[in-house]
Coordinates of C-alpha atoms in Angstrom, one line a residue:
X1 CA -81.5 20.4 -70.2
X2 CA -79.7 21.3 -73.4
X3 CA -79.4 24.5 -75.3
X4 CA -82.1 27.1 -74.8
X5 CA -83.9 24.7 -72.4
X6 CA -81.2 25.6 -69.8
X7 CA -83.0 28.9 -69.5
X8 CA -86.5 27.5 -69.2
X9 CA -88.2 28.1 -65.8
X10 CA -89.4 24.6 -65.3
X11 CA -90.8 25.4 -61.8
X12 CA -93.5 27.5 -63.6
X13 CA -94.5 24.6 -65.8
X14 CA -94.7 21.6 -63.4
X15 CA -96.3 20.9 -60.0
X16 CA -93.5 18.5 -59.2
X17 CA -90.1 19.5 -57.7
X18 CA -87.5 20.2 -60.4
X19 CA -83.8 19.9 -60.2
X20 CA -81.4 20.3 -63.1
X21 CA -78.0 18.6 -63.6
X22 CA -75.3 19.8 -66.0
X23 CA -74.5 16.3 -67.4
X24 CA -74.8 12.7 -66.5
X25 CA -71.1 12.7 -65.7
X26 CA -71.3 15.6 -63.3
X27 CA -74.4 14.1 -61.6
X28 CA -72.5 10.8 -61.0
X29 CA -69.5 12.6 -59.6
X30 CA -71.7 14.6 -57.2
X31 CA -73.4 11.4 -56.0
X32 CA -70.1 9.6 -55.5
X33 CA -68.6 12.2 -53.2
X34 CA -68.8 11.4 -49.4
X35 CA -69.8 14.4 -47.3
X36 CA -70.7 15.1 -43.7
X37 CA -73.7 17.5 -43.2
X38 CA -72.6 21.0 -42.8
X39 CA -73.4 23.4 -39.9
X40 CA -74.0 27.1 -39.9
X41 CA -74.9 29.5 -42.7
X42 CA -72.3 32.0 -44.0
X43 CA -74.2 34.9 -45.5
X44 CA -72.8 37.9 -47.3
X45 CA -74.7 40.9 -48.4
X46 CA -75.2 44.7 -48.8
X47 CA -71.8 45.3 -50.2
X48 CA -70.3 48.7 -50.4
X49 CA -70.0 49.7 -54.1
X50 CA -68.5 53.1 -53.6
X51 CA -65.2 53.9 -55.2
X52 CA -64.9 51.4 -58.0
X53 CA -62.5 52.8 -60.6
X54 CA -63.8 53.8 -64.1
X55 CA -61.5 51.1 -65.6
X56 CA -63.1 48.4 -63.3
X57 CA -66.6 49.6 -64.2
X58 CA -65.7 49.4 -67.9
X59 CA -64.4 45.8 -67.6
X60 CA -66.9 44.3 -65.2
X61 CA -69.9 46.6 -65.1
X62 CA -69.8 47.4 -68.8
X63 CA -69.8 51.1 -68.0
X64 CA -72.7 50.9 -65.5
X65 CA -72.6 51.8 -61.8
X66 CA -74.0 49.4 -59.3
X67 CA -76.9 50.6 -57.1
X68 CA -76.7 49.8 -53.3
X69 CA -78.8 46.9 -52.1
X70 CA -79.9 47.9 -48.6
X71 CA -82.7 45.3 -48.5
X72 CA -80.1 42.5 -48.6
X73 CA -78.9 43.6 -45.1
X74 CA -82.0 42.2 -43.5
X75 CA -81.9 39.1 -45.7
X76 CA -78.4 38.3 -44.4
X77 CA -79.2 39.2 -40.8
X78 CA -82.1 36.9 -40.7
X79 CA -80.5 34.0 -42.6
X80 CA -76.8 34.0 -41.6
X81 CA -75.2 32.6 -38.5
X82 CA -72.0 34.2 -39.7
X83 CA -72.5 37.5 -41.5
X84 CA -70.4 39.7 -43.8
X85 CA -72.1 43.0 -44.4
X86 CA -71.2 46.3 -45.9
X87 CA -67.4 47.0 -46.0
X88 CA -66.8 43.5 -44.5
X89 CA -68.4 41.8 -47.5
X90 CA -65.0 41.4 -49.3
X91 CA -63.2 38.6 -51.1
X92 CA -60.7 38.5 -48.3
X93 CA -63.4 38.5 -45.6
X94 CA -65.1 35.6 -47.4
X95 CA -61.9 33.6 -47.7
X96 CA -61.2 34.0 -44.0
X97 CA -64.8 33.2 -42.9
X98 CA -64.9 30.1 -45.1
X99 CA -62.2 28.6 -42.8
X100 CA -64.3 29.0 -39.7
X101 CA -66.2 25.8 -40.4
X102 CA -65.1 22.4 -41.6
X103 CA -68.2 22.4 -43.8
X104 CA -71.1 24.9 -44.0
X105 CA -74.7 24.1 -44.3
X106 CA -75.0 27.0 -46.8
X107 CA -73.0 29.8 -48.2
X108 CA -75.4 32.7 -49.2
X109 CA -74.6 35.7 -51.4
X110 CA -77.0 38.6 -51.6
X111 CA -75.4 41.0 -54.0
X112 CA -75.2 42.0 -57.7
X113 CA -74.4 39.3 -60.2
X114 CA -72.8 40.2 -63.5
X115 CA -72.8 37.7 -66.3
X116 CA -70.4 37.6 -69.2
X117 CA -71.8 35.1 -71.8
X118 CA -68.8 35.5 -74.2
X119 CA -66.2 35.0 -71.4
X120 CA -68.1 33.0 -68.7
X121 CA -65.1 32.8 -66.4
X122 CA -65.4 36.6 -66.0
X123 CA -69.0 36.2 -64.8
X124 CA -68.8 37.5 -61.2
X125 CA -70.5 38.4 -57.9
X126 CA -69.9 42.1 -57.0
X127 CA -68.6 42.3 -53.4
X128 CA -67.0 45.2 -51.5
X129 CA -63.5 46.5 -52.5
X130 CA -60.7 46.4 -50.0
X131 CA -57.0 46.9 -49.8
X132 CA -56.4 43.3 -50.6
X133 CA -58.8 42.8 -53.5
X134 CA -60.9 44.6 -56.2
X135 CA -64.3 43.2 -55.0
X136 CA -64.9 41.2 -58.3
X137 CA -65.3 37.6 -57.3
X138 CA -65.2 35.9 -60.7
X139 CA -66.1 32.4 -61.7
X140 CA -62.4 31.8 -62.5
X141 CA -61.5 32.7 -58.9
X142 CA -64.3 30.5 -57.5
X143 CA -63.0 27.5 -59.5
X144 CA -59.7 27.7 -57.6
X145 CA -61.4 28.2 -54.2
X146 CA -62.4 25.6 -51.6
X147 CA -66.0 26.2 -50.6
X148 CA -67.1 23.3 -48.5
X149 CA -70.9 23.7 -48.2
X150 CA -74.1 21.7 -48.7
X151 CA -75.6 24.5 -50.7
X152 CA -74.5 27.7 -52.4
X153 CA -77.3 30.3 -52.9
X154 CA -76.6 33.1 -55.4
X155 CA -79.3 35.6 -54.4
X156 CA -78.4 37.9 -57.3
X157 CA -79.6 38.7 -60.8
X158 CA -79.0 36.2 -63.7
X159 CA -76.6 34.0 -61.8
X160 CA -77.9 30.9 -63.7
X161 CA -76.8 32.3 -67.0
X162 CA -73.5 31.8 -68.8
X163 CA -72.0 30.2 -71.9
X164 CA -74.0 27.3 -73.3
X165 CA -71.6 24.4 -74.0
X166 CA -73.0 21.4 -76.0
X167 CA -73.3 18.3 -73.8
X168 CA -72.2 20.2 -70.6
X169 CA -75.0 22.8 -70.1
X170 CA -74.2 26.2 -68.8
X171 CA -70.7 27.2 -67.9
X172 CA -70.4 30.1 -65.5
X173 CA -71.0 30.8 -61.8
X174 CA -73.1 27.7 -61.2
X175 CA -70.5 25.3 -62.5
X176 CA -67.7 27.2 -60.7
X177 CA -69.4 26.7 -57.3
X178 CA -69.9 23.0 -58.0
X179 CA -66.2 22.6 -58.7
X180 CA -65.4 24.6 -55.5
X181 CA -67.4 22.1 -53.4
X182 CA -71.1 22.8 -53.5
X183 CA -73.1 19.8 -54.7
X184 CA -76.2 22.0 -55.2
X185 CA -76.6 25.7 -56.2
X186 CA -79.7 27.9 -56.2
X187 CA -79.4 30.7 -58.8
X188 CA -81.6 33.0 -61.0
X189 CA -82.5 33.1 -64.7
X190 CA -83.2 36.8 -64.9
X191 CA -83.1 40.2 -63.1
X192 CA -85.0 39.6 -59.9
X193 CA -87.2 41.8 -57.7
X194 CA -85.5 42.7 -54.4
X195 CA -88.5 42.4 -52.0
X196 CA -89.9 39.3 -53.6
X197 CA -86.5 37.7 -53.5
X198 CA -86.0 38.4 -49.8
X199 CA -89.4 36.9 -49.1
X200 CA -88.6 33.8 -51.1
X201 CA -85.2 33.3 -49.5
X202 CA -86.5 33.7 -46.0
X203 CA -89.2 31.1 -46.6
X204 CA -86.8 28.7 -48.2
X205 CA -84.4 28.7 -45.2
X206 CA -87.4 28.4 -42.8
X207 CA -88.3 25.2 -44.6
X208 CA -84.9 23.8 -45.5
X209 CA -82.9 24.7 -42.4
X210 CA -85.4 25.4 -39.5
X211 CA -84.0 26.5 -36.1
X212 CA -85.6 23.5 -34.6
X213 CA -86.2 20.0 -36.1
X214 CA -85.2 18.6 -39.5
X215 CA -85.9 20.5 -42.6
X216 CA -87.2 19.3 -46.0
X217 CA -85.0 18.7 -49.1
X218 CA -83.7 21.7 -50.9
X219 CA -85.8 21.0 -54.1
X220 CA -89.0 20.8 -52.1
X221 CA -88.2 23.8 -50.0
X222 CA -87.5 25.9 -53.1
X223 CA -90.8 24.8 -54.7
X224 CA -92.8 25.7 -51.6
X225 CA -91.0 29.0 -51.2
X226 CA -92.0 29.9 -54.8
X227 CA -95.5 28.9 -54.0
X228 CA -95.5 31.1 -51.0
X229 CA -94.4 34.1 -53.0
X230 CA -96.9 33.3 -55.7
X231 CA -99.7 33.3 -53.2
X232 CA -99.2 37.0 -52.5
X233 CA -101.4 39.0 -54.8
X234 CA -98.7 41.5 -55.7
X235 CA -96.3 38.8 -56.7
X236 CA -98.5 36.3 -58.6
X237 CA -96.7 36.9 -61.9
X238 CA -94.0 34.4 -62.6
X239 CA -91.5 37.3 -62.9
X240 CA -91.4 37.5 -59.1
X241 CA -90.8 33.8 -58.3
X242 CA -90.1 31.6 -61.3
X243 CA -86.5 32.8 -62.0
X244 CA -85.1 30.6 -59.2
X245 CA -83.7 27.2 -60.2
X246 CA -81.8 24.5 -58.4
X247 CA -78.8 22.8 -60.1
X248 CA -77.1 19.7 -58.7
X249 CA -78.5 17.3 -56.2
X250 CA -82.1 17.5 -55.0

């Protein structure tokens, strides 16, 4: 997609599976890389947002405070084989945990996402603060990380957004994770509903990475997870399920 089409929820328009790629060059590079299948799911969620300085809030939160996300605790507990929760959901904790596997099946973030369209490299995932770091995992930092995983899931608001660059699509968190080692990224186009998101994510992993047997491809699993959420009367409206898109390889 090009221009405004990058923000179109194609999954709400077509009955087929839909995957988006930033450019032909990026797609070719992703296909040419040789990878072994990853194992285990590293999941991070329910960060502790207490204590962020006013300066940090002005820079990253644009003056807003971030509400706790207690529902993400269950999401992480049910999805992850390695879990970083609460005060452990830090940048340092993530960097250390990433080294526990040669390659992960998925790295899953259930937290707040904050997008900076003017300065896309300052788009960030809000984690817990620690003595070692400020808790702001920016796209610029992710670009310089090694995140060996089959899939990155950004279970947060507006993580598919960024700066629209002609010929290259959206520059922001999604592109940063691809550079860091994820050939496919699931992310969101708008502010998402907590409960519906949890249901969608749990169904996705149940289909894509079942505890027994082989799962179905990520694109098909996402489509079926969206259909599952849509089948619930209270979540029929596309607001609850259509925000989620898959960039990269199907």
